[in-house]
Amino acid sequence: MNEILERLALCIEFGKINKTSPYPPNMKGQDGADELAKLALNEGVKPDEILENALIPAMEIVGGKYSRKEIYVPQMLMSAKAMNSALAHIKPFFQSGETKRKGKFIIGTVAGDLHDIGKNLVAMMIEGGGWEVIDLGVDAGTDKFLKAINEHPGAVIGLSALLTTTMENMKNTVSAIREKHADLKILVGGAPVTTDYCKKIGADFYSPDPQGAVNYLKQLVS
Ligand code: B1M
């Protein structure tokens, strides 16, 4: 692999955002994801290659470590921040249509629920996996989901809930989406959600963590 991409992948894996970022201490003073993504583009590396050969594999490593509890939320957030700083250089190419995304993914935390840390991690990992993410934020009611679905036909839908009380709203939103868009794929997650609950409310897939969500989307387009 190109040496710049190898270094970029390490920055994502260990959460090195840019040169001035003090984290992680053993990479202090070195170029970060920001500088290296810019350098790779300047050296003529294609945005697709940066995504496919550095960002995605590095985020897969991060997701795997998180699933195995080898790292925790703070490290994952630093990796996600580093990834975002690299993505900022690549995004214009996706937006201009020069580089194709794998698909669209609409995600939101369900009505009445203000927890967004887990939802943001899932959104960032999926974006790092090459998907365009439409983030509806927190307290996203059924109408908000239906409006986004009309604006982005064919998108995969993701709902997050952290409260046992708002799981009921997850069920209502899934039912309303199913009524109008029987063919859409719906992914659910959040601490109180389970595979049984996913089946019960008629969603397609439950993932306990971001990497499972990325893998699910990956197999939808493979
Ligand atoms: Co709240 N809160 N909270 N809270 N809060 C919990 C969830 C709670 C378990 C704490 C407790 O009592 N032990 C409890 C829920 C109890 C229950 O329902 N059974 C609770 C409560 C009760 C409340 C309030 C009602 C408290 C009050 O006001 N009396 C209130 C509700 C507000 C509301 O939403 N309407 C409230 C408020 C808050 C804060 C605003 C203070 C803050 C949220 C800040 C924010 O998100 N911006 C907060 C926090 C931080 C927590 C805890 C401490 C941490 C949640 C978190 O971010 N975890 C939480 C206790 C705990 O979990 N230890 C708690 C880290 C995050 C990475 O994990 O979100 O599970 P998580 O996401 C995971 C997976 O679930 C999965 O991937 C993520 C990464 O692994 N995942 C998905 C998540 N969404 C997914 C979607 C997918 C796939 C996977 O596909 C679409």
Coordinates of N, CA, C and O and ligand atoms in Angstrom, one line a residue, residues 66 73 76 105 107 112-119 121-122 157-166 187-192 207-210 213, ligand 1:
Y66 N -13.4 -2.2 19.2 CA -14.5 -1.7 20.1 C -15.5 -2.8 20.4 O -15.8 -3.0 21.6
V73 N -15.3 4.1 24.3 CA -15.9 5.2 23.6 C -14.9 6.4 23.3 O -14.8 6.9 22.2
M76 N -12.7 5.6 20.4 CA -13.5 5.4 19.2 C -13.9 6.8 18.7 O -13.8 7.1 17.5
F105 N -27.9 6.4 3.7 CA -28.4 5.8 5.0 C -28.9 7.0 5.8 O -28.3 8.0 6.1
I107 N -30.4 8.1 9.3 CA -30.3 7.7 10.7 C -30.9 8.8 11.7 O -30.7 10.0 11.4
G112 N -38.6 11.6 21.3 CA -38.6 11.7 22.8 C -37.2 11.3 23.4 O -37.0 11.4 24.6
D113 N -36.3 10.9 22.5 CA -35.0 10.4 23.0 C -33.9 11.4 22.6 O -33.8 11.7 21.4
L114 N -33.1 11.9 23.6 CA -32.1 12.9 23.3 C -30.7 12.3 23.3 O -29.7 13.0 23.2
H115 N -30.5 11.0 23.5 CA -29.2 10.4 23.5 C -28.7 10.2 22.1 O -29.3 9.6 21.2
D116 N -27.5 10.8 21.9 CA -27.0 10.7 20.5 C -25.5 10.3 20.3 O -25.0 10.2 19.2
I117 N -24.9 9.9 21.4 CA -23.5 9.5 21.3 C -23.3 8.2 20.5 O -22.6 8.2 19.5
G118 N -24.1 7.2 20.8 CA -24.1 6.0 20.1 C -24.5 6.1 18.6 O -23.9 5.6 17.7
K119 N -25.6 6.9 18.5 CA -26.1 7.1 17.1 C -25.0 7.8 16.3 O -24.8 7.5 15.1
L121 N -21.8 7.7 16.6 CA -20.7 6.7 16.3 C -21.1 5.8 15.2 O -20.3 5.6 14.2
V122 N -22.4 5.4 15.2 CA -22.9 4.5 14.1 C -22.8 5.3 12.8 O -22.3 4.9 11.7
I157 N -32.6 2.6 6.3 CA -33.0 3.5 7.5 C -32.4 2.9 8.8 O -32.5 1.7 9.0
G158 N -32.0 3.8 9.6 CA -31.5 3.4 10.9 C -32.1 4.1 12.1 O -32.2 5.4 12.0
L159 N -32.6 3.4 13.1 CA -33.2 4.1 14.2 C -32.4 3.6 15.5 O -32.2 2.5 15.7
S160 N -32.2 4.6 16.3 CA -31.5 4.4 17.6 C -32.4 4.8 18.8 O -33.1 5.8 18.7
A161 N -32.4 4.0 19.8 CA -33.2 4.3 21.0 C -32.4 3.9 22.3 O -31.8 2.8 22.3
L162 N -32.4 4.8 23.3 CA -31.6 4.5 24.5 C -32.5 4.3 25.7 O -32.0 3.9 26.8
L163 N -33.8 4.6 25.6 CA -34.6 4.5 26.7 C -35.7 3.4 26.5 O -36.2 3.3 25.4
T164 N -36.0 2.7 27.6 CA -37.1 1.7 27.4 C -38.4 2.4 27.1 O -39.2 1.9 26.3
T165 N -38.6 3.7 27.5 CA -39.8 4.4 27.2 C -39.9 4.8 25.7 O -41.0 4.8 25.2
T166 N -38.7 5.1 25.1 CA -38.8 5.5 23.7 C -38.7 4.4 22.7 O -38.9 4.6 21.5
L187 N -32.7 -0.8 10.0 CA -31.8 -1.3 11.0 C -32.0 -0.6 12.3 O -32.3 0.6 12.3
V188 N -32.0 -1.4 13.4 CA -32.3 -0.7 14.7 C -31.1 -1.0 15.7 O -30.4 -2.0 15.5
G189 N -31.0 -0.2 16.7 CA -30.0 -0.4 17.7 C -30.2 0.5 18.9 O -31.1 1.4 18.9
G190 N -29.3 0.4 19.8 CA -29.4 1.2 21.1 C -29.4 0.2 22.2 O -29.9 -0.9 22.1
A191 N -28.9 0.7 23.4 CA -28.7 -0.2 24.6 C -29.9 -1.1 24.9 O -29.7 -2.3 25.1
P192 N -31.2 -0.6 24.9 CA -32.2 -1.6 25.4 C -32.8 -2.4 24.2 O -33.6 -3.3 24.5
S207 N -28.3 -4.4 15.3 CA -26.9 -4.5 15.6 C -26.6 -3.9 16.9 O -27.0 -2.8 17.3
P208 N -25.8 -4.6 17.7 CA -25.4 -4.1 19.1 C -24.4 -3.0 19.0 O -24.1 -2.3 20.0
D209 N -23.7 -2.9 17.8 CA -22.6 -1.9 17.8 C -22.4 -1.4 16.3 O -23.0 -1.9 15.4
P210 N -21.6 -0.3 16.2 CA -21.4 0.3 14.9 C -20.9 -0.7 13.8 O -21.3 -0.6 12.6
A213 N -23.4 -2.7 12.2 CA -24.2 -1.9 11.3 C -23.5 -1.8 10.0 O -24.1 -1.9 8.9
Ligands
B1M1 CO1 -29.4 9.0 29.9 N1 -30.1 7.3 30.4 N2 -31.1 9.9 30.4 N3 -28.5 10.7 29.4 N4 -27.8 8.1 29.8 C1 -29.3 6.1 30.2 C2 -29.6 5.5 28.8 C3 -29.7 5.2 31.4 C4 -29.4 3.7 31.1 C5 -28.9 5.6 32.7 C6 -29.3 4.8 33.9 O1 -30.4 5.0 34.5 N5 -28.5 3.8 34.2 C7 -31.2 5.6 31.6 C8 -32.2 4.7 30.7 C9 -33.0 3.8 31.6 C10 -34.0 3.1 30.8 O2 -34.6 3.5 29.9 N6 -34.1 1.8 31.1 C11 -31.2 7.0 31.2 C12 -32.1 8.0 31.6 C13 -33.2 7.5 32.5 C14 -32.1 9.3 31.2 C15 -33.1 10.4 31.5 C16 -34.6 10.0 31.6 C17 -32.6 11.0 32.9 C18 -33.6 12.0 33.5 O3 -33.6 13.1 33.0 N7 -34.2 11.6 34.5 C19 -32.8 11.5 30.5 C20 -33.7 11.3 29.2 C21 -33.5 12.4 28.3 C22 -34.2 12.0 26.9 O4 -33.6 11.4 26.2 N8 -35.4 12.4 26.8 C23 -31.4 11.2 30.1 C24 -30.5 12.1 29.7 C25 -29.2 11.9 29.4 C26 -28.2 13.0 29.0 C27 -28.7 14.1 28.2 C28 -27.6 13.6 30.3 C29 -27.0 12.2 28.4 C30 -27.1 12.0 26.9 C31 -26.1 13.0 26.2 C32 -26.1 12.6 24.7 O5 -26.3 11.5 24.2 N9 -25.7 13.7 24.0 C33 -27.3 10.8 29.0 C34 -26.3 9.8 29.0 C35 -24.9 10.1 28.6 C36 -26.6 8.4 29.4 C37 -25.6 7.3 29.7 C38 -24.8 7.6 30.9 C39 -24.7 7.0 28.5 C40 -25.3 6.7 27.2 C41 -24.2 6.7 26.1 O6 -24.0 7.6 25.4 N10 -23.5 5.5 26.1 C42 -26.6 6.1 29.8 C43 -26.1 5.0 30.8 C44 -25.2 4.0 30.2 O7 -25.4 3.6 29.1 N11 -24.2 3.7 30.9 C45 -27.9 6.7 30.0 C46 -22.4 5.3 25.2 C47 -22.8 5.0 23.8 C48 -21.6 4.8 22.9 O8 -23.5 3.8 23.9 O9 -25.7 4.8 23.2 O10 -25.6 2.4 23.9 P1 -25.0 3.6 23.2 O11 -24.7 3.2 21.7 C49 -24.0 2.0 21.4 C50 -24.9 0.8 21.1 O12 -26.1 0.9 21.8 C51 -25.0 0.9 19.6 O13 -23.8 1.4 19.1 C52 -23.3 2.3 20.1 C53 -21.8 2.2 20.2 O14 -21.5 0.9 20.6 N12 -26.1 1.7 18.9 C54 -26.6 1.3 17.7 C55 -26.7 2.8 19.3 N13 -27.6 3.2 18.4 C56 -27.5 2.3 17.4 C57 -28.2 2.3 16.2 C58 -27.9 1.3 15.3 C59 -26.9 0.3 15.6 C60 -26.3 0.3 16.8 O15 -28.4 1.1 14.1 C61 -29.3 2.1 13.6

